[in-house]
Amino acid sequence: MERMPIIGVTGSIEDDEHRQFINSNYLARLLKAGMIPLVLSLDMDSHQIPLCLDRLDGLLLSGGNDVDPMMFGEAPTTGLGAVSPKRDKLEMHVVKEAYRRNMPIFAICRGIQSLNVALGGTLYQDLPSQYRAADDHPPLLHAQTAHERYPSHKITVTPGTPLYEIFQEDSLAVNSFHHQAIKALAPPLTVCARATDGVIEAVYDTEKPFVLGVQWHPERMKEGMPLFHAFEKACAAYAAAHGCLAVHG
Ligand code: MN
């Protein structure tokens, strides 16, 4: 009998809200690691979200637009990029509900920002203008010019964290396509990696089986696959305990 965890995936929405979409590499990587992806409608209401999560074994927060600073109590500053209010609202609700259930959450790029805001943190609205690295760290370009499959900067991984356990490396080379980043860390989260300029590049929750956020795009790099395998392992364990595995045979 073959069993595959079912993963809810948040996607993007166009400004006029006539089309919702997801980059296919998120779905391809989930499938490759042994999970069934389901793209979540951003139109679900507060009654439908818990009913939907009843049928899921994991949550993947994908990349996308900036998070609206209204979500963390700030007015927009110059330099803020495009925002998607409908997506922000849905993700805040879905993250809180999945988190409450101890459901595995894997958050990528915008996803780490959504995760941090949903759990009570804040963001640099415009990283290049608002972030100042400490004197001994030269500023880094976090919007790389090289193709997405190539790493552009290094991150330092804290030993003893899930990210270290997965890669067994204290330094990783990652790609970088983000305009925002974590400013005030949400109370339940712990940093597990920083870029060489000090920007937070990965976080996790010490109290949960698997809540992991990464600021880069592992789904675009061949080196990113171990993260998807680790996520699958956590989702399969969640499914065995609470969830709704797809069963075949
Ligand atoms: Mn970066």
Coordinates of N, CA, C and O in Angstrom, one line a residue, residues 10 26 60-65 67 87 91-92 95 105-123 155 163 178-186 189-194 199-204 211-218:
T10 N 0.0 27.5 -0.8 CA -0.5 28.8 -1.1 C 0.2 29.4 -2.3 O 1.3 29.2 -2.6
Y26 N 7.4 24.4 -7.4 CA 7.0 24.0 -6.0 C 6.3 22.7 -6.1 O 6.5 21.8 -5.3
L60 N 2.6 24.3 2.7 CA 3.8 24.9 2.1 C 3.4 26.4 1.7 O 2.4 26.6 1.0
L61 N 4.1 27.3 2.3 CA 3.9 28.7 1.9 C 4.9 29.1 0.8 O 6.1 29.0 1.1
S62 N 4.4 29.5 -0.3 CA 5.3 29.7 -1.5 C 5.7 31.2 -1.5 O 5.3 32.0 -0.7
G63 N 6.6 31.5 -2.5 CA 7.1 32.9 -2.7 C 6.0 33.8 -3.3 O 5.0 33.3 -3.7
G64 N 6.4 35.1 -3.4 CA 5.4 36.0 -4.1 C 5.7 37.4 -3.7 O 6.8 37.8 -3.3
N65 N 4.6 38.2 -3.7 CA 4.7 39.7 -3.5 C 5.2 40.0 -2.1 O 5.2 39.1 -1.2
V67 N 4.7 41.4 1.7 CA 3.6 41.3 2.7 C 3.2 42.7 3.1 O 4.0 43.6 3.3
R87 N -4.3 37.5 -0.4 CA -3.4 36.5 -0.1 C -2.9 36.6 1.4 O -2.8 35.7 2.1
E91 N -3.3 33.8 4.2 CA -2.1 33.1 4.8 C -2.0 33.3 6.3 O -1.6 32.4 7.0
M92 N -2.3 34.5 6.8 CA -2.3 34.7 8.2 C -3.2 33.7 8.9 O -2.8 33.1 9.9
V95 N -1.8 30.0 8.4 CA -0.6 29.7 9.2 C -1.0 29.5 10.7 O -0.6 28.5 11.4
I105 N 4.9 22.9 8.7 CA 4.8 24.1 7.8 C 6.2 24.3 7.2 O 7.2 24.4 8.0
F106 N 6.3 24.4 5.9 CA 7.5 24.7 5.2 C 7.3 26.0 4.5 O 6.4 26.1 3.6
A107 N 8.1 27.0 4.8 CA 7.8 28.4 4.3 C 9.0 28.9 3.5 O 10.1 28.9 4.0
I108 N 8.7 29.2 2.3 CA 9.8 29.6 1.3 C 9.7 31.1 0.9 O 8.6 31.5 0.5
C109 N 10.8 31.8 1.0 CA 10.9 33.2 0.6 C 9.8 34.1 1.2 O 9.8 34.3 2.4
R110 N 8.9 34.6 0.4 CA 7.7 35.3 1.0 C 7.1 34.5 2.2 O 6.6 35.0 3.2
G111 N 7.2 33.2 2.0 CA 6.6 32.3 3.0 C 7.2 32.5 4.4 O 6.5 32.5 5.4
I112 N 8.5 32.7 4.5 CA 9.2 32.9 5.8 C 8.7 34.2 6.4 O 8.5 34.4 7.6
Q113 N 8.4 35.2 5.5 CA 7.9 36.5 6.0 C 6.5 36.4 6.5 O 6.1 36.9 7.5
S114 N 5.6 35.7 5.7 CA 4.3 35.4 6.2 C 4.2 34.7 7.5 O 3.5 35.0 8.4
L115 N 5.1 33.7 7.6 CA 5.1 32.9 8.8 C 5.5 33.8 10.0 O 4.8 33.7 11.0
N116 N 6.5 34.6 9.8 CA 7.0 35.5 10.9 C 5.9 36.5 11.3 O 5.7 36.7 12.5
V117 N 5.2 37.0 10.3 CA 4.2 38.0 10.6 C 3.0 37.4 11.3 O 2.4 37.9 12.3
A118 N 2.6 36.2 10.8 CA 1.4 35.5 11.4 C 1.6 35.1 12.8 O 0.7 35.1 13.6
L119 N 2.9 34.9 13.2 CA 3.2 34.5 14.6 C 3.7 35.7 15.4 O 4.2 35.5 16.5
G120 N 3.5 36.9 14.9 CA 3.7 38.1 15.7 C 5.0 38.9 15.4 O 5.3 39.8 16.2
G121 N 5.7 38.6 14.4 CA 6.9 39.4 14.0 C 6.7 40.5 13.0 O 5.6 40.7 12.6
T122 N 7.8 41.2 12.7 CA 7.7 42.3 11.7 C 8.7 42.1 10.6 O 9.6 41.2 10.7
L123 N 8.6 42.9 9.6 CA 9.5 42.8 8.4 C 10.2 44.1 8.1 O 9.6 45.2 8.4
I155 N 25.2 31.6 3.5 CA 24.5 31.8 4.8 C 25.3 30.9 5.8 O 25.9 29.9 5.5
L163 N 18.0 22.9 10.3 CA 18.7 23.1 9.0 C 20.1 22.5 9.0 O 20.5 21.9 8.0
H178 N 14.8 38.1 -2.7 CA 13.8 38.7 -1.8 C 14.0 40.2 -1.7 O 15.1 40.7 -1.6
H179 N 12.9 40.9 -1.5 CA 12.9 42.3 -1.4 C 12.7 42.7 0.1 O 13.1 43.8 0.6
Q180 N 12.0 41.8 0.9 CA 11.8 42.0 2.3 C 12.6 41.0 3.1 O 13.1 40.0 2.5
A181 N 12.6 41.1 4.4 CA 13.2 40.1 5.3 C 12.7 40.3 6.7 O 12.1 41.4 7.0
I182 N 13.0 39.3 7.5 CA 12.5 39.4 8.9 C 13.3 40.6 9.6 O 14.5 40.7 9.6
K183 N 12.5 41.4 10.4 CA 13.0 42.5 11.2 C 13.0 42.0 12.6 O 13.9 41.4 13.2
A184 N 11.8 42.1 13.3 CA 11.6 41.6 14.6 C 11.1 40.1 14.5 O 10.1 39.9 13.8
L185 N 11.9 39.2 15.1 CA 11.5 37.8 15.0 C 10.3 37.5 15.8 O 10.1 38.0 17.0
A186 N 9.4 36.7 15.3 CA 8.2 36.3 16.0 C 8.6 35.6 17.3 O 9.5 34.8 17.2
L189 N 9.7 31.8 17.2 CA 10.7 31.4 16.2 C 12.1 31.6 16.7 O 12.4 32.5 17.5
T190 N 13.0 30.8 16.2 CA 14.4 30.8 16.5 C 15.2 30.9 15.2 O 14.8 30.2 14.2
V191 N 16.2 31.7 15.1 CA 17.0 31.8 13.9 C 17.9 30.6 13.7 O 18.5 30.2 14.7
C192 N 17.9 30.0 12.5 CA 18.9 28.9 12.3 C 19.9 29.3 11.2 O 20.9 28.5 11.1
A193 N 19.7 30.4 10.5 CA 20.8 30.8 9.6 C 20.7 32.3 9.3 O 19.6 32.8 9.2
R194 N 21.8 32.9 9.1 CA 21.9 34.3 8.6 C 22.8 34.4 7.4 O 23.8 33.6 7.3
V199 N 21.4 39.3 7.7 CA 20.0 39.2 7.4 C 19.6 37.7 7.7 O 20.3 36.8 7.4
I200 N 18.4 37.6 8.4 CA 17.9 36.3 8.8 C 17.5 35.5 7.5 O 16.7 36.0 6.7
E201 N 18.0 34.3 7.3 CA 17.8 33.5 6.1 C 17.0 32.2 6.4 O 16.6 31.6 5.5
A202 N 16.9 31.8 7.7 CA 16.2 30.6 8.0 C 15.8 30.7 9.5 O 16.5 31.1 10.3
V203 N 14.5 30.2 9.8 CA 14.0 30.1 11.1 C 13.3 28.8 11.4 O 12.9 28.1 10.4
Y204 N 13.1 28.4 12.6 CA 12.4 27.3 13.0 C 11.7 27.5 14.3 O 12.0 28.5 15.0
V211 N 8.4 23.3 11.8 CA 8.1 24.6 11.3 C 9.4 25.2 10.9 O 10.2 25.6 11.7
L212 N 9.6 25.3 9.5 CA 10.9 25.7 9.0 C 10.6 26.8 7.9 O 9.8 26.5 7.0
G213 N 11.3 27.9 8.0 CA 11.2 28.9 7.0 C 12.6 29.2 6.4 O 13.5 29.3 7.2
V214 N 12.6 29.3 5.1 CA 13.9 29.7 4.4 C 13.7 30.9 3.5 O 12.6 31.0 2.9
Q215 N 14.6 31.8 3.5 CA 14.5 33.0 2.8 C 14.9 32.9 1.3 O 14.5 33.7 0.5
W216 N 15.5 31.8 1.0 CA 15.9 31.5 -0.4 C 14.9 30.6 -1.1 O 13.8 30.4 -0.6
H217 N 15.2 30.2 -2.3 CA 14.3 29.4 -3.1 C 14.9 28.0 -3.4 O 15.4 27.7 -4.5
P218 N 14.7 27.1 -2.4 CA 15.3 25.7 -2.6 C 14.6 25.0 -3.8 O 15.2 24.1 -4.3

